[in-house]
Coordinates of C-alpha atoms in Angstrom, one line a residue:
X94 CA 56.2 -120.3 31.9
X95 CA 56.5 -124.0 32.4
X96 CA 60.1 -125.4 31.3
X97 CA 60.2 -128.9 30.3
X98 CA 64.2 -128.9 30.8
X99 CA 63.7 -128.1 34.5
X100 CA 61.0 -130.6 34.9
X101 CA 63.5 -133.4 33.4
X102 CA 66.1 -132.1 36.0
X103 CA 63.6 -132.6 38.9
X104 CA 62.6 -135.9 37.4
X105 CA 66.1 -137.2 37.4
X106 CA 66.6 -136.1 41.1
X107 CA 63.2 -137.6 42.4
X108 CA 63.5 -140.9 40.3
X109 CA 67.0 -141.3 41.6
X110 CA 66.1 -140.8 45.0
X111 CA 62.4 -142.4 45.0
X112 CA 63.2 -145.3 42.6
X113 CA 59.9 -147.3 41.7
X114 CA 57.9 -145.1 43.9
X115 CA 58.3 -142.0 41.6
X116 CA 56.2 -141.5 38.4
X117 CA 55.0 -138.7 36.2
X118 CA 51.4 -137.8 34.9
X119 CA 50.1 -134.8 33.1
X120 CA 53.3 -133.0 33.7
X121 CA 53.2 -133.5 37.4
X122 CA 55.5 -135.3 39.6
X123 CA 54.2 -138.1 41.9
X124 CA 56.0 -139.9 44.8
X125 CA 54.7 -142.4 47.3
X126 CA 56.0 -142.4 50.8
X127 CA 55.2 -143.5 54.3
X128 CA 55.0 -141.7 57.5
X129 CA 58.5 -142.5 58.9
X130 CA 60.0 -140.7 56.0
X131 CA 57.4 -137.9 55.5
X132 CA 59.4 -135.2 57.1
X133 CA 62.9 -136.0 55.2
X134 CA 60.9 -135.7 51.7
X135 CA 59.2 -132.6 52.8
X136 CA 62.6 -131.1 53.8
X137 CA 64.3 -132.3 50.4
X138 CA 61.1 -130.8 48.5
X139 CA 61.3 -127.5 50.4
X140 CA 64.9 -126.8 51.0
X141 CA 66.6 -128.5 48.0
X142 CA 63.9 -128.5 45.1
X143 CA 62.5 -125.0 46.1
X144 CA 58.8 -126.1 46.5
X145 CA 57.9 -123.2 48.8
X146 CA 54.3 -123.5 48.5
X147 CA 51.9 -126.4 49.9
X148 CA 48.9 -125.7 47.8
X149 CA 46.6 -128.4 49.2
X150 CA 46.0 -131.6 51.3
X151 CA 43.6 -134.1 50.3
X152 CA 42.9 -137.7 52.1
X153 CA 40.9 -140.5 50.9
X154 CA 39.6 -143.7 52.6
X155 CA 40.8 -146.5 50.1
X156 CA 38.8 -149.6 49.2
X157 CA 39.0 -152.6 51.3
X158 CA 41.1 -154.4 48.9
X159 CA 44.1 -152.1 49.3
X160 CA 47.1 -152.6 51.5
X161 CA 46.7 -149.1 53.2
X162 CA 43.5 -147.8 54.4
X163 CA 44.2 -144.3 53.8
X164 CA 46.2 -142.1 51.2
X165 CA 46.9 -138.5 52.0
X166 CA 48.1 -136.3 49.2
X167 CA 50.3 -133.3 49.6
X168 CA 50.3 -131.0 46.5
X169 CA 53.4 -128.7 46.2
X170 CA 54.0 -125.7 43.9
X171 CA 57.4 -124.3 42.8
X172 CA 56.6 -120.7 41.6
X173 CA 60.2 -120.4 40.3
X174 CA 59.9 -123.3 37.8
X175 CA 56.3 -123.6 37.7
X176 CA 56.3 -127.2 38.6
X177 CA 53.8 -129.3 40.8
X178 CA 54.7 -132.3 43.0
X179 CA 52.4 -134.6 44.5
X180 CA 53.4 -136.5 47.5
X181 CA 51.3 -139.5 48.3
X182 CA 51.2 -140.9 51.9
X183 CA 50.1 -144.1 52.8
X184 CA 48.7 -144.6 56.2
X185 CA 46.7 -147.3 58.1
X186 CA 44.2 -146.9 60.8
X187 CA 45.6 -145.2 64.0
X188 CA 49.1 -144.6 62.5
X189 CA 50.4 -141.1 63.6
X190 CA 51.3 -138.7 60.7
X191 CA 54.0 -136.2 61.3
X192 CA 52.6 -132.6 61.0
X193 CA 54.4 -130.5 58.1
X194 CA 53.2 -127.2 60.1
X195 CA 56.7 -126.3 61.1
X196 CA 57.8 -126.3 57.1
X197 CA 54.7 -124.9 55.8
X198 CA 52.5 -122.9 58.3
X199 CA 49.5 -123.1 56.0
X200 CA 49.3 -126.8 56.6
X201 CA 47.7 -126.1 60.0
X202 CA 44.0 -125.7 58.7
X203 CA 44.6 -128.3 56.0
X204 CA 45.6 -131.0 58.6
X205 CA 42.8 -130.1 61.0
X206 CA 40.3 -130.3 58.2
X207 CA 41.6 -133.9 57.2
X208 CA 41.6 -134.9 60.9
X209 CA 38.2 -134.0 61.4
X210 CA 36.9 -135.4 58.2
X211 CA 38.5 -138.7 58.2
X212 CA 39.7 -139.3 61.8
X213 CA 43.4 -139.0 60.7
X214 CA 45.9 -138.8 63.8
X215 CA 48.6 -136.2 63.6
X216 CA 51.5 -135.9 66.0
X217 CA 50.1 -132.6 67.2
X218 CA 46.7 -131.3 68.6
X219 CA 44.2 -130.9 65.8
X220 CA 41.1 -129.0 67.1
X221 CA 38.0 -128.7 65.1
X222 CA 37.9 -126.3 62.1
X223 CA 34.6 -126.7 60.1
X224 CA 32.8 -129.0 62.5
X225 CA 32.0 -128.8 66.3
X226 CA 35.2 -129.9 68.4
X227 CA 35.2 -133.3 69.7
X228 CA 32.9 -134.9 67.0
X229 CA 33.4 -138.5 66.0
X230 CA 31.4 -138.7 62.6
X231 CA 34.1 -138.4 60.3
X232 CA 31.8 -137.7 57.3
X233 CA 34.2 -138.5 54.7
X234 CA 34.8 -142.2 55.6
X235 CA 32.9 -144.6 53.4
X236 CA 30.8 -146.2 56.4
X237 CA 30.1 -142.8 58.0
X238 CA 27.1 -142.8 60.4
X239 CA 25.5 -139.7 61.9
X240 CA 25.6 -139.4 65.4
X241 CA 24.7 -136.6 67.9
X242 CA 26.7 -133.7 67.5
X243 CA 28.7 -132.4 70.6
X244 CA 27.6 -129.0 71.9
X245 CA 29.7 -126.2 70.6
X246 CA 31.8 -124.5 73.3
X247 CA 31.9 -120.7 73.3
X248 CA 34.8 -119.1 72.0
X249 CA 37.1 -118.1 74.9
X250 CA 39.4 -115.2 74.9
X251 CA 43.2 -116.0 75.7
X252 CA 44.0 -114.7 79.2
X253 CA 46.1 -111.5 79.2
X254 CA 49.4 -111.6 81.2
X255 CA 49.5 -109.5 84.4
X256 CA 52.4 -108.3 86.6
X257 CA 51.7 -109.5 90.1
X258 CA 54.1 -106.9 91.5
X259 CA 52.2 -104.1 91.8
X260 CA 55.4 -102.0 92.7
X261 CA 56.8 -102.6 89.1
X262 CA 55.6 -101.1 85.8
X263 CA 52.6 -103.0 84.4
X264 CA 53.3 -105.3 81.3
X265 CA 52.2 -104.0 77.9
X266 CA 49.4 -106.7 77.8
X267 CA 47.6 -105.3 80.6
X268 CA 46.4 -102.5 78.3
X269 CA 45.2 -104.9 75.7
X270 CA 41.6 -105.6 75.0
X271 CA 39.7 -108.3 73.2
X272 CA 36.8 -107.6 71.0
X273 CA 34.4 -110.2 69.3
X274 CA 32.9 -109.6 65.9
X275 CA 30.1 -112.4 65.7
X276 CA 28.6 -113.5 62.4
X277 CA 25.8 -110.7 62.9
X278 CA 28.5 -108.1 62.9
X279 CA 29.0 -105.9 60.0
X280 CA 32.6 -106.3 60.2
X281 CA 32.5 -110.1 59.7
X282 CA 29.8 -109.7 57.2
X283 CA 27.9 -112.9 58.4
X284 CA 31.0 -115.1 57.3
X285 CA 32.7 -116.1 60.6
X286 CA 33.3 -115.3 64.2
X287 CA 36.4 -112.9 64.9
X288 CA 38.0 -112.2 68.2
X289 CA 40.4 -109.3 67.9
X290 CA 43.0 -108.0 70.3
X291 CA 43.7 -104.4 70.6
X292 CA 46.5 -102.4 72.2
X293 CA 43.9 -100.8 72.8
X294 CA 44.1 -99.0 69.4
X295 CA 45.5 -101.2 66.8
X296 CA 45.4 -104.9 66.2
X297 CA 48.1 -107.2 67.7
X298 CA 46.4 -110.5 67.6
X299 CA 43.2 -112.3 66.2
X300 CA 41.3 -115.6 66.4
X301 CA 39.1 -116.8 63.6
X302 CA 36.2 -119.5 63.9
X303 CA 34.9 -120.7 60.5
X304 CA 32.2 -123.4 59.6
X305 CA 29.0 -121.4 60.1
X306 CA 28.1 -122.1 56.4
X307 CA 29.7 -125.5 56.1
X308 CA 27.2 -127.7 54.2
X309 CA 29.5 -130.9 53.3
X310 CA 30.0 -129.5 49.6
X311 CA 33.0 -131.9 48.7
X312 CA 30.9 -134.8 50.1
X313 CA 27.9 -133.8 48.4
X314 CA 29.8 -133.4 45.1
X315 CA 31.5 -136.7 45.4
X316 CA 28.0 -138.4 45.4
X317 CA 27.4 -136.6 41.7
X318 CA 28.4 -137.7 38.4
X319 CA 30.7 -135.6 36.2
X320 CA 28.0 -133.7 34.6
X321 CA 26.0 -132.9 37.7
X322 CA 29.0 -131.5 39.4
X323 CA 29.5 -129.2 36.3
X324 CA 26.3 -127.4 37.3
X325 CA 26.7 -127.2 41.0
X326 CA 30.3 -125.8 41.2
X327 CA 29.2 -122.3 39.9
X328 CA 27.8 -121.3 43.1
X329 CA 31.1 -121.5 44.9
X330 CA 31.8 -117.8 44.1
X331 CA 28.5 -116.7 42.8
X332 CA 30.0 -113.1 41.9
X333 CA 32.3 -114.9 39.5
X334 CA 30.3 -118.2 38.7
X335 CA 32.0 -119.1 35.5
X336 CA 35.4 -119.9 37.0
X337 CA 34.7 -122.9 39.1
X338 CA 32.6 -124.6 36.3
X339 CA 35.1 -123.9 33.6
X340 CA 38.0 -125.1 36.1
X341 CA 35.9 -128.3 36.4
X342 CA 35.3 -128.8 32.9
X343 CA 39.1 -128.1 32.2
X344 CA 40.0 -130.8 34.8
X345 CA 37.7 -133.4 33.2
X346 CA 38.9 -132.6 29.7
X347 CA 42.6 -133.1 30.7
X348 CA 41.9 -136.4 32.3
X349 CA 39.9 -137.6 29.7
X350 CA 42.1 -136.2 26.7
X351 CA 39.1 -134.2 25.3
X352 CA 40.0 -131.8 22.5
X353 CA 38.2 -128.5 22.6
X354 CA 37.6 -126.3 19.6
X355 CA 39.5 -123.0 19.2
X356 CA 36.2 -121.1 19.3
X357 CA 35.0 -122.6 22.5
X358 CA 38.6 -121.8 24.2
X359 CA 38.1 -118.2 23.0
X360 CA 34.7 -117.9 24.4
X361 CA 35.7 -119.3 27.7
X362 CA 38.6 -116.8 28.2
X363 CA 36.1 -114.0 27.3
X364 CA 33.7 -115.1 29.8
X365 CA 36.6 -115.8 32.6
X366 CA 37.6 -112.2 32.0
X367 CA 34.3 -110.9 32.3
X368 CA 33.7 -112.7 35.5
X369 CA 37.1 -111.2 36.7
X370 CA 35.9 -107.6 35.9
X371 CA 32.5 -108.1 37.7
X372 CA 34.2 -109.5 40.9
X373 CA 36.9 -106.9 41.2
X374 CA 34.0 -104.4 40.7
X375 CA 32.3 -105.8 43.6
X376 CA 35.5 -105.7 45.6
X377 CA 36.3 -102.2 44.8
X378 CA 32.7 -101.1 45.7
X379 CA 32.8 -102.7 49.0
X380 CA 36.2 -101.0 49.6
X381 CA 34.8 -97.7 48.9
X382 CA 31.7 -98.3 50.8
X383 CA 33.5 -99.3 54.1
X384 CA 36.0 -96.4 53.5
X385 CA 33.1 -94.0 53.5
X386 CA 33.4 -93.0 49.7
X387 CA 30.2 -92.4 47.8
X388 CA 31.9 -93.8 44.6
X389 CA 31.0 -97.3 45.7
X390 CA 27.6 -96.8 43.8
X391 CA 29.4 -96.0 40.6
X392 CA 31.4 -99.3 40.7
X393 CA 27.9 -101.2 41.4
X394 CA 26.6 -99.6 38.3
X395 CA 29.5 -100.4 36.4
X396 CA 29.2 -104.1 37.5
X397 CA 25.5 -104.0 36.2
X398 CA 26.7 -103.6 32.8
X399 CA 28.8 -106.8 33.0
X400 CA 26.0 -108.8 34.2
X401 CA 23.8 -107.6 31.4
X402 CA 26.3 -108.9 29.1
X403 CA 26.2 -112.5 30.9
X404 CA 22.3 -112.2 30.8
X405 CA 22.5 -111.8 27.1
X406 CA 24.7 -114.5 26.5
X407 CA 23.4 -117.3 28.7
X408 CA 20.3 -115.9 30.3
X409 CA 21.7 -115.6 33.9
X410 CA 23.0 -112.6 35.3
X411 CA 26.1 -113.9 37.0
X412 CA 27.1 -116.2 34.1
X413 CA 25.6 -119.6 35.4
X414 CA 25.8 -122.7 33.3
X415 CA 28.2 -121.4 30.8
X416 CA 30.5 -124.4 30.6
X417 CA 30.0 -127.8 29.1
X418 CA 32.2 -130.6 28.8
X419 CA 34.0 -130.2 25.4
X420 CA 33.0 -126.5 24.9
X421 CA 30.7 -124.0 25.9
X422 CA 26.8 -123.8 26.3
X423 CA 26.2 -121.7 23.2
X424 CA 27.9 -119.4 20.6
X425 CA 28.0 -115.7 21.1
X426 CA 24.5 -114.4 20.0
X427 CA 24.3 -112.0 17.0
X428 CA 25.1 -108.5 18.3
X429 CA 26.8 -109.4 21.5
X430 CA 30.2 -108.3 20.1
X431 CA 28.9 -104.9 19.3
X432 CA 27.2 -104.7 22.5
X433 CA 30.4 -105.6 24.4
X434 CA 32.5 -103.0 22.6
X435 CA 30.1 -100.2 23.4
X436 CA 30.0 -101.4 27.1
X437 CA 33.8 -101.5 27.2
X438 CA 34.3 -98.1 25.8
X439 CA 32.0 -96.5 28.1
X440 CA 33.1 -98.3 31.2
X441 CA 36.8 -97.7 30.7
X442 CA 36.3 -94.0 30.3
X443 CA 34.0 -93.9 33.4
X444 CA 36.3 -96.3 35.6
X445 CA 39.3 -94.0 34.8
X446 CA 37.5 -91.0 35.9
X447 CA 36.3 -92.7 39.2
X448 CA 39.8 -93.9 39.7
X449 CA 41.4 -90.6 39.5
X450 CA 38.7 -89.2 41.8
X451 CA 39.7 -91.7 44.4
X452 CA 43.2 -91.6 44.3
X453 CA 43.2 -87.6 44.6
X454 CA 41.6 -87.8 47.9
X455 CA 43.9 -87.7 50.7
X456 CA 41.3 -89.2 53.1
X457 CA 40.9 -92.3 51.0
X458 CA 44.7 -92.8 50.6
X459 CA 45.4 -92.2 54.1
X460 CA 42.7 -94.6 55.3
X461 CA 43.6 -97.5 53.0
X462 CA 47.4 -97.2 53.0
X463 CA 47.6 -99.5 56.2
X464 CA 48.2 -103.0 57.0
X465 CA 51.3 -103.6 54.9
X466 CA 52.2 -107.4 54.5
X467 CA 55.4 -108.6 52.8
X468 CA 56.1 -111.1 50.2
X469 CA 57.7 -113.6 52.7
X470 CA 54.3 -113.6 54.6
X471 CA 51.8 -114.4 51.6
X472 CA 54.3 -117.0 50.2
X473 CA 54.5 -118.5 53.8
X474 CA 50.9 -118.8 54.2
X475 CA 50.0 -120.0 50.6
X476 CA 48.3 -117.0 49.7
X477 CA 47.7 -116.5 45.9
X478 CA 45.9 -113.9 43.4
X479 CA 45.6 -110.2 43.7
X480 CA 46.5 -110.4 47.5
X481 CA 49.8 -112.1 46.7
X482 CA 50.8 -109.8 43.9
X483 CA 49.9 -106.8 45.7
X484 CA 52.7 -107.8 48.2
X485 CA 55.1 -108.0 45.3
X486 CA 55.1 -111.6 44.1
X487 CA 54.6 -111.8 40.1
X488 CA 52.7 -115.1 39.8
X489 CA 49.8 -115.7 37.6
X490 CA 48.6 -119.0 36.1
X491 CA 47.6 -117.2 32.9
X492 CA 51.5 -116.6 32.5
X493 CA 53.1 -119.2 34.5
X494 CA 51.0 -122.2 33.3
X495 CA 48.9 -120.6 30.5
X496 CA 45.9 -122.6 29.7
X497 CA 43.8 -122.3 26.2
X498 CA 45.8 -119.6 24.4
X499 CA 46.7 -117.1 27.0
X500 CA 50.2 -117.4 25.8
X501 CA 49.4 -115.7 22.5
X502 CA 47.6 -112.8 24.3
X503 CA 49.3 -109.6 25.1
X504 CA 48.7 -108.5 28.5
X505 CA 50.6 -107.5 31.7
X506 CA 50.5 -108.8 35.5
X507 CA 50.4 -105.7 37.8
X508 CA 52.4 -106.2 40.9
X509 CA 52.3 -104.1 44.0
X510 CA 54.9 -103.3 46.5
X511 CA 53.8 -102.9 50.3
X512 CA 50.7 -105.3 50.1
X513 CA 48.6 -102.8 52.0
X514 CA 44.8 -102.3 51.3
X515 CA 45.7 -99.4 49.0
X516 CA 47.9 -101.7 47.0
X517 CA 45.3 -104.3 46.7
X518 CA 42.8 -101.7 45.5
X519 CA 45.3 -100.7 42.7
X520 CA 45.9 -104.3 41.7
X521 CA 42.3 -105.1 41.3
X522 CA 41.7 -101.9 39.4
X523 CA 44.6 -102.4 37.0
X524 CA 43.7 -106.2 36.4
X525 CA 40.1 -104.6 35.2
X526 CA 41.9 -102.6 32.6
X527 CA 43.9 -105.8 31.6
X528 CA 41.0 -107.9 31.2
X529 CA 39.3 -105.7 28.9
X530 CA 42.5 -105.6 27.1
X531 CA 42.5 -109.5 26.9
X532 CA 38.8 -109.6 25.7
X533 CA 39.3 -107.0 23.0
X534 CA 42.2 -109.0 21.6
X535 CA 40.2 -112.3 21.6
X536 CA 37.1 -110.9 19.9
X537 CA 39.4 -108.9 17.2
X538 CA 40.8 -112.6 16.5
X539 CA 37.8 -114.7 17.3
X540 CA 38.4 -118.1 15.6
X541 CA 35.8 -119.7 13.5
X542 CA 34.4 -123.2 14.1
X543 CA 32.2 -125.1 16.4
X544 CA 31.6 -123.8 20.2
X545 CA 31.7 -127.5 21.3
X546 CA 33.4 -130.6 20.4
X547 CA 30.6 -132.5 18.3
X548 CA 31.4 -135.7 20.1
X549 CA 30.2 -134.3 23.2
X550 CA 27.2 -132.3 21.9
X551 CA 24.6 -134.5 23.3
X552 CA 22.0 -134.7 26.0
X553 CA 22.6 -135.6 29.5
X554 CA 21.9 -139.6 29.3
X555 CA 23.8 -140.0 26.2
X556 CA 26.9 -138.1 27.6
X557 CA 26.6 -140.2 30.9
X558 CA 26.6 -143.4 28.8
X559 CA 29.7 -141.8 26.9
X560 CA 31.8 -141.5 29.9
X561 CA 30.7 -144.7 31.6
X562 CA 32.1 -146.4 28.6
X563 CA 35.2 -144.5 28.7
X564 CA 38.5 -145.7 30.5
X565 CA 38.4 -143.7 33.6
X566 CA 41.9 -142.4 34.9
X567 CA 42.8 -144.1 38.2
X568 CA 45.5 -141.7 39.0
X569 CA 45.3 -138.4 41.0
X570 CA 45.2 -135.3 38.9
X571 CA 45.2 -131.6 40.1
X572 CA 44.1 -128.8 37.7
X573 CA 43.7 -125.2 38.2
X574 CA 43.1 -121.9 36.9
X575 CA 43.4 -118.2 37.8
X576 CA 40.2 -116.9 39.3
X577 CA 39.6 -113.3 40.5
X578 CA 40.7 -114.1 44.1
X579 CA 43.7 -116.3 43.1
X580 CA 44.5 -120.3 42.2
X581 CA 41.3 -122.3 42.2
X582 CA 41.0 -125.8 41.2
X583 CA 40.4 -129.6 41.8
X584 CA 42.7 -132.3 43.3
X585 CA 40.8 -135.4 41.9
X586 CA 40.8 -139.2 42.0
X587 CA 38.5 -141.7 40.2
X588 CA 37.9 -145.2 41.2
X589 CA 36.6 -146.5 37.8
X590 CA 33.0 -144.9 37.9
X591 CA 31.8 -141.5 36.6
X592 CA 31.7 -140.3 40.3
X593 CA 34.8 -139.0 42.0
X594 CA 36.2 -141.4 44.8
X595 CA 37.7 -138.0 46.1
X596 CA 37.4 -134.6 45.0
X597 CA 39.1 -131.7 47.1
X598 CA 38.4 -128.1 46.3
X599 CA 41.3 -125.8 46.1
X600 CA 39.9 -122.4 46.9
X601 CA 42.0 -119.1 47.5
X602 CA 39.7 -117.8 50.3
X603 CA 40.7 -120.6 52.6
X604 CA 44.3 -119.7 52.7
X605 CA 43.5 -115.8 52.9
X606 CA 41.3 -116.6 56.0
X607 CA 44.0 -118.5 57.8
X608 CA 46.4 -115.6 57.3
X609 CA 43.8 -113.2 58.3
X610 CA 45.9 -112.3 61.4
X611 CA 48.7 -111.3 59.2
X612 CA 46.6 -108.7 57.2
X613 CA 44.8 -107.3 60.1
X614 CA 47.9 -106.6 62.3
X615 CA 48.5 -102.9 63.1
X616 CA 44.9 -101.8 61.8
X617 CA 42.5 -99.8 63.7
X618 CA 39.1 -101.1 64.3
X619 CA 37.5 -98.7 61.8
X620 CA 39.7 -100.2 59.1
X621 CA 38.9 -103.8 59.7
X622 CA 35.9 -104.1 57.5
X623 CA 37.9 -102.1 54.7
X624 CA 40.6 -104.8 55.0
X625 CA 38.1 -107.8 54.8
X626 CA 36.5 -106.2 51.8
X627 CA 39.9 -105.9 50.0
X628 CA 40.5 -109.5 50.6
X629 CA 37.2 -110.7 49.3
X630 CA 36.6 -113.5 51.6
X631 CA 33.8 -115.9 50.2
X632 CA 31.8 -117.9 52.6
X633 CA 31.9 -120.9 50.4
X634 CA 35.6 -120.7 49.6
X635 CA 36.3 -120.9 53.3
X636 CA 33.4 -123.3 54.4
X637 CA 34.0 -125.7 51.5

């Protein structure tokens, strides 16, 4: 859990080293640097202060009255002390930014994304990621002009090394074989193009190309006001819709110091955990389907019961539109708690029987007990959520930085050992049990009172006028919560209006997709679809 004593220790070190360039806001460290000193600060942050995770990189083009044209924010996380640090890099047009990829491998895609969106120049090649390579549109610039897109080049396989001396033994690479799974392949699920190299039985290398579903979501949301964004972020992960809307409401409530009634906090916790159960059941059904197990239909039937609870609460099967600034859409309807208790009792009993049936089958266990990933790899690539915990790292925002009143709820965080497909299956199954345990405790101790702050129980126009009259925070702020796939949140900056100057989505699927070569290594071709199902890659979390 967050420790203020450790926070003060870090504050003394950074304030002494950074002087007036250091400040604190909302329990987070902020430090302003220039490109020439970036790598020295990154080394200090990682080696001396143990910020081993680079959570996100966001860049913004400043207003014309600012001294520097661009500001690049590096958001770091210390999982040991549960502290967060924001490194603000100030650069001008054409200045070369040192890459931090050597210290943080997960920075590769992050730097490529910012380079193609804003035209930033790094001291290493930054090929296109979400947009066609070679494009010069830079859509996140203030005066971006839509020009002709360059033609997308076909994906080329790396050349295999051959031994020119035929009298000697051939190189091992000569037996390798590259295969491509395009967006129409059942393996990729329509999410990306994936080139996989086999030896020729097991995977030895992969190449991934994303961006096929990119619609400029961040730019689209930056042109909307606070209340419009609340209704649009639900669709980022539709199978667990309440997570992103509640994460956005939480971010705004922290920035504007909005108090949420205890009953609204309780209802949010209930909906978050129901969404976690529904999403995990979807993943378990896909794992079983690709592994050739008929139990996948039983998981789908169980998920339908959760969707029915959502529908009786808000009218939408996936729980769309639940969150509102200052609370939730409505109170729990009469009879909903009794309905939940009946569903929970039946599902817990049935899921336990399904689980026993699966783990007792040697075929299922042998098929999924492959592709181990160690804790060092997932930490190195910035992976979070069940995928990280399956590899042996015990980190969950509900415990480390508890929001609402998670700290008062008795529940456990399951942790795996090997990080294989089977471990990820076990972690998600046990998290379903823990989510039911959380919901039961919250409902048994449901606070009385309002379900929304009365000051914000207004229509759209009245709320918009209220926010326009408020003092908009001008500092950067990052807020996140634990979604079914890992840490998700928003790195946000306002410039005095109700529309964000820059809004960066932190999505767990982005880091997992970048580390896909680690998870696929050593698998057979028939195990790839099962591996992807266990990772639960959402197209909107990748192509943000």
